[in-house]
XYZ file of C-alpha atoms in Angstrom:
262
model
C 87.826 128.356 69.322
C 87.110 126.415 72.709
C 84.312 124.487 70.927
C 86.689 123.673 67.979
C 89.565 122.428 70.347
C 87.017 120.441 72.633
C 85.769 118.709 69.199
C 89.514 118.318 67.771
C 90.525 116.666 71.537
C 87.507 114.265 71.042
C 88.148 113.088 67.802
C 92.194 112.832 68.511
C 91.153 110.707 71.351
C 88.820 108.651 69.422
C 91.268 108.215 66.855
C 93.952 107.258 69.351
C 91.716 104.641 71.148
C 90.820 102.993 67.749
C 94.609 102.517 66.989
C 94.633 98.972 68.128
C 91.680 97.936 66.133
C 93.084 99.387 62.924
C 96.447 97.448 63.600
C 95.160 94.508 64.984
C 98.184 92.487 64.496
C 100.546 94.203 66.705
C 101.890 92.714 69.768
C 104.660 94.563 70.587
C 108.035 95.763 68.855
C 109.281 93.146 66.777
C 112.686 91.794 67.965
C 113.832 91.021 64.465
C 113.503 94.813 63.470
C 116.917 95.469 65.280
C 120.231 94.427 63.873
C 120.724 92.701 66.948
C 117.143 90.804 67.884
C 115.782 91.991 71.166
C 114.169 88.561 72.644
C 113.050 88.954 76.415
C 115.201 92.382 76.732
C 115.715 93.248 80.357
C 114.582 96.916 79.946
C 110.876 95.799 78.680
C 108.408 95.527 81.164
C 106.390 91.989 81.888
C 103.924 91.320 79.222
C 101.048 91.809 82.030
C 101.656 95.567 82.350
C 100.518 96.513 78.969
C 96.802 95.676 80.367
C 96.966 99.384 81.693
C 96.406 100.430 77.859
C 92.564 99.371 78.551
C 92.367 101.594 81.676
C 93.943 104.802 79.813
C 91.758 104.448 76.577
C 88.768 104.095 78.408
C 89.596 107.054 80.706
C 90.538 109.434 78.168
C 87.824 108.711 75.954
C 85.275 109.572 78.965
C 87.405 112.585 79.651
C 87.153 113.682 76.232
C 83.337 113.185 76.061
C 82.727 114.891 79.253
C 85.009 117.893 78.096
C 83.041 117.983 74.975
C 79.570 117.624 76.246
C 79.871 119.401 79.599
C 83.351 121.618 79.679
C 83.798 122.833 75.931
C 83.467 126.453 76.916
C 85.296 126.089 80.198
C 88.258 128.255 80.476
C 90.271 125.902 82.743
C 89.969 123.297 80.224
C 91.427 125.114 77.408
C 95.062 125.313 77.988
C 95.724 121.396 78.205
C 93.905 120.587 74.985
C 96.355 121.521 72.280
C 99.229 119.640 73.764
C 97.033 116.639 74.313
C 95.648 116.890 70.944
C 99.193 116.758 69.698
C 100.252 113.631 71.786
C 97.113 111.612 70.964
C 97.425 112.323 67.255
C 101.004 111.260 67.342
C 99.748 108.321 69.444
C 97.139 107.448 66.763
C 99.981 106.749 64.345
C 102.301 105.105 66.360
C 101.462 101.343 66.194
C 101.623 101.592 62.599
C 105.026 103.392 62.656
C 106.037 100.642 65.438
C 105.548 97.764 62.982
C 107.919 99.126 60.623
C 110.616 101.291 62.523
C 111.853 101.107 66.100
C 113.903 104.289 65.573
C 110.687 106.424 64.713
C 108.683 104.292 67.150
C 110.946 105.823 69.777
C 111.209 109.349 68.259
C 107.466 109.576 68.424
C 106.810 108.082 71.706
C 109.260 110.550 73.136
C 107.099 113.481 71.401
C 103.966 111.830 72.928
C 105.673 112.108 76.578
C 106.786 115.626 76.158
C 103.130 116.543 75.006
C 101.426 114.971 77.659
C 103.581 116.159 80.314
C 102.928 119.624 78.914
C 98.980 118.778 79.057
C 99.190 117.542 82.495
C 100.875 120.495 83.553
C 98.236 122.821 82.278
C 95.383 120.334 83.535
C 92.419 122.111 85.555
C 92.078 121.798 89.261
C 88.338 121.150 89.478
C 86.927 117.918 87.458
C 90.281 115.949 88.639
C 89.117 112.562 87.951
C 88.026 113.775 84.463
C 91.167 115.794 83.427
C 94.011 115.597 85.365
C 93.809 111.851 86.494
C 93.623 109.959 82.996
C 96.241 112.445 81.573
C 98.423 111.629 84.578
C 98.254 107.771 84.377
C 98.808 108.265 80.369
C 101.955 110.304 80.930
C 102.928 108.104 83.708
C 103.083 104.950 81.661
C 104.520 106.842 79.032
C 107.415 107.831 81.081
C 108.211 104.207 81.366
C 107.290 103.049 77.883
C 109.535 105.852 76.390
C 112.895 104.697 78.319
C 112.001 101.053 77.804
C 111.971 101.965 74.129
C 115.242 103.821 74.097
C 117.035 100.820 75.861
C 115.653 98.600 73.077
C 116.941 100.735 70.222
C 120.266 101.320 72.269
C 121.043 97.360 73.049
C 119.226 96.468 69.403
C 121.575 98.655 67.565
C 124.798 97.238 69.684
C 125.637 100.773 70.967
C 128.246 100.405 73.878
C 126.295 99.447 76.980
C 124.755 96.049 75.988
C 121.353 94.905 76.997
C 122.026 95.232 80.870
C 123.687 98.541 80.433
C 120.883 99.919 78.488
C 118.295 98.433 81.151
C 119.947 100.480 84.047
C 119.975 103.589 81.275
C 116.040 103.011 80.960
C 115.414 102.468 84.898
C 117.330 105.796 85.580
C 116.086 107.769 82.766
C 112.175 107.068 83.412
C 112.729 107.415 87.282
C 114.395 111.060 86.706
C 111.786 112.275 84.283
C 109.108 110.885 86.734
C 110.840 112.896 89.554
C 110.889 115.853 87.413
C 107.265 115.329 86.544
C 106.072 115.105 89.932
C 107.759 118.084 91.082
C 106.068 120.263 87.905
C 102.740 118.852 88.898
C 102.859 117.517 92.646
C 99.272 117.298 92.971
C 98.837 114.389 90.466
C 99.244 111.025 92.115
C 98.385 109.010 89.159
C 101.550 110.237 87.187
C 104.124 108.735 89.637
C 101.856 105.533 89.900
C 101.963 105.083 86.138
C 105.499 105.051 86.007
C 105.942 102.865 88.965
C 103.737 100.416 87.328
C 106.120 100.285 84.353
C 109.271 100.093 86.567
C 107.541 97.203 88.750
C 106.970 95.170 85.630
C 110.555 95.651 84.730
C 111.404 93.967 88.118
C 109.026 90.836 87.174
C 110.621 90.736 84.021
C 114.105 90.534 85.389
C 113.239 88.386 88.604
C 115.647 85.509 88.811
C 118.091 86.539 86.240
C 119.167 90.184 87.100
C 119.012 91.182 90.562
C 120.747 94.381 90.176
C 117.870 95.616 87.802
C 115.252 94.025 90.079
C 116.636 95.683 93.094
C 116.868 98.984 91.499
C 113.629 98.786 89.661
C 111.671 98.009 93.039
C 113.626 100.693 94.711
C 112.322 103.131 91.981
C 108.942 101.897 92.387
C 108.803 102.412 96.144
C 109.929 106.051 96.053
C 107.414 106.568 93.223
C 104.615 104.990 95.448
C 105.628 107.591 98.082
C 105.538 110.288 95.834
C 101.952 109.275 94.515
C 100.853 109.014 98.236
C 102.139 112.645 98.748
C 100.360 113.840 95.615
C 97.166 112.265 96.487
C 96.977 114.147 100.060
C 97.662 117.200 98.349
C 94.854 116.691 95.817
C 92.595 115.848 98.582
C 93.274 119.105 100.366
C 92.967 120.923 96.951
C 89.670 119.180 96.680
C 88.355 120.138 99.935
C 89.508 124.030 99.136
C 87.702 124.139 95.992
C 84.436 122.524 97.707
C 84.912 125.477 100.644
C 85.215 127.794 98.088
C 82.185 126.838 96.142
C 80.014 126.656 99.310
C 81.308 130.067 100.330
C 80.397 131.653 96.661
C 76.820 132.436 96.333
C 77.153 132.238 92.485
C 78.844 128.775 92.417
C 76.580 126.152 90.531
C 77.005 122.755 92.111
C 79.116 120.462 90.081
C 79.846 117.225 92.016
C 82.594 116.105 89.358
C 84.235 119.585 90.122
C 84.606 118.491 93.719
C 86.531 115.553 92.915
C 89.514 114.781 95.414
C 91.704 112.754 93.136
């Protein structure tokens, strides 16, 4: 079974990474898919922020390859694999769905977020750079992106609060989930950092036009940066303890990647 889930993790990761090549015309959610077209909405991060996907795709693919070749039988890798498989399998279809239905796009991205957080919670302590770190960055960005999508949906369908109100809702929602996710896995520095990247880009998007959102996004970003630093220090301490335990165990097999401190 461990072999099977390692193979399935690699296949789902590869499908996820190939998604942009299979939907080459995708340039973001079409503003005209909404009853009220969403042109430069305040809840959407500035365009440069989406470049983070390149890092996420590559890191997840390296992680899946390492897991298949070097950790396919590892007990500590098994628990995270099924939720990650589900998240990435949904993600492989997301661009195709998002071109057609913003409602389903939001439903699916929240499903991706929930399962990625489950995978992060179950990620092993050893091999942090190749397990916990890429999943943390992926889940962190999804936290910001999910609530941006929700804000777009609420504003695009004219639900009560208007574009600015939904931008605040998106900020508060993403920040609240990021805090909860950090508490769930306080040794994953790239999780709050991934969300901070999204929220900082919302501040850039609104610079000079909506100072309330700018201030709120910057304040949330600074808090998440602080939590990321705290998580990094915890991860370093964990790495030191793992290294010491390995040195003290005569049966230990040297594994530099297993001593990663991130």
